[in-house]
Amino acid sequence: MMRISETMPSWPLKRKLLLVLLAVAVVGAWRGLAWISMSGERRLADDLASVNVYVGPAIPNPACTQLLFERNTEAGIGICTADMKTGRTQLVFEIAEASVRSGSVGILGWSPDGSVFGYTSPVKSNKQHIVVCSGYVSKRIDYYRVDSQVACFAWLAADRFVYADEKQDIRVVARDRKGKWSQVLKTASPGSGAVENLTVAGGGAIVWKQGRAVYSMSLAAPEPRVLWQDNRASRVDFAYAIETGKLLIGAGEPPDSYSVFSLYPGPPRVTNLVQRVTGR
């Protein structure tokens, strides 16, 4: 007669079996978590791919956890946020297409700390609302009414922003201790043409492009000055590098003749040309 001990696996064999089962469980759990994460990404990708019309780029918040974008909806146009981890989207604002004027609806990006974001919405008589929303719950919390359509916009902080209107005026708006938004600075841009690429640079400087020139203004001394000008160039562009605190300015006739210059957007005595790359 066979004894029971002869039919049961020995303890070393049991331990090996337990280790194998544990390894299978760990791998299964890891794959399950990976599938959940990928399903969130797929959901976001599918949702974005299903949008028939995009107006401008999707803008990530500073932490790269949410996207802010504008898309078409069944009713017209919607301002939405999307969670980059779960893929879920949230409709923040929606307006009928018949009520939209050219340039009257648009996203205004995130504040530097990501606590708020903004968008524009139309009101009567060619006016607009700059709407401020919570970056945590994607809900409208306040608005500021402007008399002329916003041409470009930049956040200075969660409680302060700067924008240029169609009249080429540069305006700074801030929220006081009582929570009221009001204009604290207005200055006319000295150039000709539309104000473009309004950018907040280091040291409290505001930089923008107008025609073939790049202008700078300090909030401490709000007098616009020419930072760069090339009347012979058919095109002038610029970009600000946060890491180095420098401006890259491109001027010329792309793609045949184009020069890139690097400079600091500081006061005149420290605005130094530090690098020049030609033929690019």
Coordinates of C-alpha atoms in Angstrom, one line a residue:
M1 CA 0.0 0.0 0.0
M2 CA 1.3 3.5 -1.0
R3 CA 1.7 5.9 1.9
I4 CA 0.3 9.4 1.9
S5 CA 3.7 11.0 2.3
E6 CA 4.7 9.4 -1.0
T7 CA 1.9 11.1 -2.9
M8 CA 2.4 14.6 -1.5
P9 CA 5.2 16.8 -2.9
S10 CA 8.1 17.5 -0.6
W11 CA 8.5 20.9 1.2
P12 CA 11.2 22.2 -1.3
L13 CA 8.9 21.3 -4.2
K14 CA 6.0 23.2 -2.4
R15 CA 8.2 26.2 -2.0
K16 CA 9.1 26.2 -5.6
L17 CA 5.5 25.9 -6.6
L18 CA 4.6 28.8 -4.3
L19 CA 7.4 31.0 -5.8
V20 CA 6.1 30.2 -9.3
L21 CA 2.6 31.1 -8.4
L22 CA 3.7 34.3 -6.7
A23 CA 5.7 35.3 -9.8
V24 CA 2.7 34.7 -12.0
A25 CA 0.6 36.8 -9.7
V26 CA 3.1 39.7 -9.7
V27 CA 3.4 39.6 -13.5
G28 CA -0.4 39.5 -13.9
A29 CA -0.8 42.4 -11.5
W30 CA 1.8 44.4 -13.3
R31 CA 0.2 43.7 -16.7
G32 CA -3.1 44.7 -15.3
L33 CA -1.9 48.0 -14.0
A34 CA -0.1 48.6 -17.3
W35 CA -3.3 47.8 -19.2
I36 CA -5.3 50.3 -17.0
S37 CA -2.7 53.0 -17.6
M38 CA -2.7 52.2 -21.4
S39 CA -6.5 52.1 -21.4
G40 CA -6.5 55.7 -20.1
E41 CA -4.0 56.8 -22.7
R42 CA -6.0 54.9 -25.4
R43 CA -9.2 56.6 -24.1
L44 CA -7.6 60.0 -24.4
A45 CA -6.2 59.2 -27.8
D46 CA -9.5 57.8 -29.1
D47 CA -11.3 60.9 -27.7
L48 CA -8.9 63.3 -29.3
A49 CA -8.9 61.3 -32.6
S50 CA -12.7 61.4 -32.7
V51 CA -12.8 65.2 -32.7
N52 CA -13.6 66.4 -36.2
V53 CA -12.2 69.9 -35.9
Y54 CA -9.4 71.2 -33.7
V55 CA -8.8 74.9 -33.2
G56 CA -5.2 75.5 -32.3
P57 CA -3.0 73.2 -30.2
A58 CA -3.8 71.3 -27.0
I59 CA -1.9 73.0 -24.1
P60 CA -0.6 71.0 -21.2
N61 CA -0.5 72.4 -17.7
P62 CA 2.9 73.0 -16.0
A63 CA 2.7 69.6 -14.3
C64 CA 1.8 67.8 -17.6
T65 CA -1.2 66.1 -16.0
Q66 CA -4.0 67.9 -17.9
L67 CA -4.6 69.2 -21.4
L68 CA -6.6 72.3 -22.3
F69 CA -8.0 72.4 -25.8
E70 CA -10.8 73.7 -28.1
R71 CA -12.9 71.3 -30.2
N72 CA -16.2 71.1 -32.0
T73 CA -19.3 69.7 -30.3
E74 CA -22.8 68.8 -31.4
A75 CA -24.0 72.2 -30.3
G76 CA -21.0 74.2 -31.7
I77 CA -17.6 74.8 -30.1
G78 CA -16.4 73.6 -26.7
I79 CA -13.5 74.3 -24.3
C80 CA -12.4 71.1 -22.7
T81 CA -9.8 69.7 -20.4
A82 CA -8.5 66.1 -20.4
D83 CA -6.8 64.1 -17.6
M84 CA -3.6 62.7 -19.2
K85 CA -3.6 59.7 -16.8
T86 CA -7.2 58.5 -17.1
G87 CA -8.0 59.9 -20.5
R88 CA -11.3 61.4 -19.3
T89 CA -12.3 64.7 -20.8
Q90 CA -14.5 67.4 -19.2
L91 CA -16.5 70.0 -21.1
V92 CA -15.8 73.4 -19.4
F93 CA -17.7 75.7 -21.8
E94 CA -19.9 75.3 -24.9
I95 CA -21.4 77.8 -27.3
A96 CA -23.6 77.5 -30.4
E97 CA -21.6 78.0 -33.6
A98 CA -24.0 80.6 -34.7
S99 CA -23.0 82.8 -31.7
V100 CA -19.3 82.6 -32.5
R101 CA -17.5 85.5 -34.2
S102 CA -14.1 85.1 -35.7
G103 CA -11.5 85.0 -32.9
S104 CA -14.1 85.4 -30.2
V105 CA -13.6 82.0 -28.6
G106 CA -10.2 80.6 -27.7
I107 CA -8.1 79.1 -25.0
L108 CA -5.7 81.3 -23.0
G109 CA -3.4 78.6 -21.4
W110 CA -2.5 78.0 -17.8
S111 CA -1.1 80.2 -15.1
P112 CA 2.6 79.5 -14.2
D113 CA 1.6 77.4 -11.2
G114 CA -1.2 75.6 -13.0
S115 CA -3.9 76.6 -10.5
V116 CA -6.0 78.4 -13.0
F117 CA -6.5 78.5 -16.8
G118 CA -8.5 80.8 -19.1
Y119 CA -10.5 81.1 -22.3
T120 CA -12.3 83.9 -24.1
S121 CA -16.1 83.9 -24.9
P122 CA -18.1 86.5 -26.9
V123 CA -20.6 89.0 -25.5
K124 CA -22.6 91.7 -27.2
S125 CA -21.2 94.6 -29.2
N126 CA -18.0 92.9 -30.1
K127 CA -16.9 92.6 -26.5
Q128 CA -15.4 89.6 -24.8
H129 CA -15.1 87.9 -21.5
I130 CA -11.7 86.6 -20.3
V131 CA -13.0 83.7 -18.2
V132 CA -10.8 82.3 -15.3
C133 CA -11.3 78.7 -14.3
S134 CA -10.0 76.5 -11.5
G135 CA -7.2 74.2 -12.7
Y136 CA -8.1 71.7 -10.1
V137 CA -11.8 71.1 -10.9
S138 CA -12.0 72.7 -14.4
K139 CA -14.9 75.0 -13.4
R140 CA -15.4 78.7 -14.1
I141 CA -14.6 80.9 -11.1
D142 CA -14.6 84.4 -12.4
Y143 CA -14.4 86.6 -15.5
Y144 CA -13.1 90.0 -16.7
R145 CA -14.9 92.0 -19.5
V146 CA -12.9 93.6 -22.2
D147 CA -14.1 96.2 -24.7
S148 CA -11.9 95.2 -27.6
Q149 CA -11.2 91.7 -28.8
V150 CA -8.2 90.0 -27.3
A151 CA -5.4 89.6 -29.9
C152 CA -2.9 87.8 -27.7
F153 CA -2.5 86.9 -24.0
A154 CA -0.1 85.7 -21.3
W155 CA -0.3 84.8 -17.7
L156 CA 2.0 86.7 -15.3
A157 CA 0.7 84.8 -12.2
A158 CA -2.5 83.1 -11.1
D159 CA -3.8 86.6 -10.1
R160 CA -2.4 88.7 -12.9
F161 CA -2.3 88.6 -16.7
V162 CA -1.4 90.7 -19.7
Y163 CA -3.1 90.9 -23.0
A164 CA -3.0 93.0 -26.2
D165 CA -6.2 94.1 -27.9
E166 CA -7.1 94.9 -31.5
K167 CA -6.1 98.5 -30.9
Q168 CA -2.5 97.4 -30.2
D169 CA -2.8 98.4 -26.6
I170 CA -0.9 96.4 -24.0
R171 CA -3.0 96.0 -20.8
V172 CA -2.2 94.4 -17.4
V173 CA -5.1 93.1 -15.3
A174 CA -4.8 92.0 -11.6
R175 CA -7.1 90.6 -9.0
D176 CA -7.2 92.6 -5.7
R177 CA -7.6 91.3 -2.2
K178 CA -11.4 91.4 -2.5
G179 CA -11.2 89.2 -5.6
K180 CA -12.1 91.9 -8.1
W181 CA -10.2 92.0 -11.4
S182 CA -9.3 95.4 -12.7
Q183 CA -6.8 97.0 -15.1
V184 CA -3.6 98.2 -13.5
L185 CA -1.6 99.2 -16.5
K186 CA -2.2 100.3 -20.1
T187 CA 0.3 101.3 -22.7
A188 CA 0.2 101.7 -26.5
S189 CA 2.6 99.6 -28.5
P190 CA 4.8 101.9 -30.6
G191 CA 4.9 99.7 -33.6
S192 CA 2.6 99.2 -36.6
G193 CA 0.5 96.2 -37.3
A194 CA -0.9 93.6 -35.0
V195 CA 0.7 92.6 -31.7
E196 CA 1.8 89.0 -31.9
N197 CA 3.5 86.4 -29.6
L198 CA 3.0 88.2 -26.3
T199 CA 5.5 86.5 -24.0
V200 CA 6.5 86.9 -20.3
A201 CA 10.3 86.8 -20.0
G202 CA 12.5 86.8 -17.0
G203 CA 12.9 89.7 -14.6
G204 CA 9.3 91.0 -15.1
A205 CA 9.8 91.8 -18.8
I206 CA 7.1 91.5 -21.4
V207 CA 8.1 90.8 -25.0
W208 CA 6.1 90.9 -28.2
K209 CA 6.5 91.1 -31.9
Q210 CA 5.0 93.8 -34.1
G211 CA 5.8 94.0 -37.8
R212 CA 9.6 93.5 -38.3
A213 CA 10.5 94.5 -34.7
V214 CA 10.6 92.9 -31.3
Y215 CA 9.6 95.1 -28.4
S216 CA 10.2 94.7 -24.6
M217 CA 8.6 96.4 -21.6
S218 CA 9.4 96.1 -17.9
L219 CA 6.4 96.2 -15.5
A220 CA 8.6 98.3 -13.1
A221 CA 9.2 100.9 -15.9
P222 CA 6.3 100.4 -18.4
E223 CA 7.8 102.2 -21.4
P224 CA 8.0 100.0 -24.5
R225 CA 11.4 99.9 -26.3
V226 CA 12.7 98.3 -29.4
L227 CA 14.6 95.2 -28.5
W228 CA 15.3 94.1 -32.1
Q229 CA 14.5 95.5 -35.5
D230 CA 15.4 94.5 -39.1
N231 CA 13.4 96.4 -41.8
R232 CA 15.3 94.5 -44.5
A233 CA 14.0 91.1 -43.3
S234 CA 10.8 89.7 -44.8
R235 CA 10.2 87.9 -41.6
V236 CA 11.1 88.3 -37.9
D237 CA 10.3 85.7 -35.2
F238 CA 11.3 85.1 -31.6
A239 CA 11.1 82.6 -28.8
Y240 CA 12.0 82.8 -25.2
A241 CA 14.1 80.1 -23.4
I242 CA 13.1 79.8 -19.7
E243 CA 16.1 77.7 -18.8
T244 CA 18.7 80.2 -20.1
G245 CA 16.7 83.4 -19.8
K246 CA 17.6 84.3 -23.4
L247 CA 15.6 85.3 -26.5
L248 CA 16.2 83.6 -29.8
I249 CA 15.4 86.0 -32.6
G250 CA 15.2 84.9 -36.2
A251 CA 15.3 87.4 -39.1
G252 CA 15.7 87.2 -42.9
E253 CA 14.0 85.5 -45.8
P254 CA 13.5 81.8 -45.0
P255 CA 14.6 79.3 -46.1
D256 CA 17.3 80.8 -48.3
S257 CA 18.7 83.5 -45.9
Y258 CA 17.9 83.3 -42.2
S259 CA 19.9 84.4 -39.2
V260 CA 19.3 83.5 -35.6
F261 CA 20.4 85.8 -32.8
S262 CA 20.5 85.2 -29.0
L263 CA 20.2 88.0 -26.5
Y264 CA 19.0 88.8 -23.0
P265 CA 15.7 90.7 -22.7
G266 CA 16.9 92.8 -19.8
P267 CA 17.6 96.6 -19.3
P268 CA 19.5 98.3 -22.1
R269 CA 22.8 98.1 -20.2
V270 CA 22.6 94.3 -19.9
T271 CA 21.0 93.6 -23.3
N272 CA 24.0 92.0 -25.0
L273 CA 24.3 90.1 -28.2
V274 CA 25.9 86.9 -27.3
Q275 CA 25.6 84.6 -30.3
R276 CA 25.0 84.7 -34.0
V277 CA 24.3 81.8 -36.3
T278 CA 23.9 82.7 -40.0
G279 CA 22.5 80.8 -42.9
R280 CA 19.9 78.9 -40.8

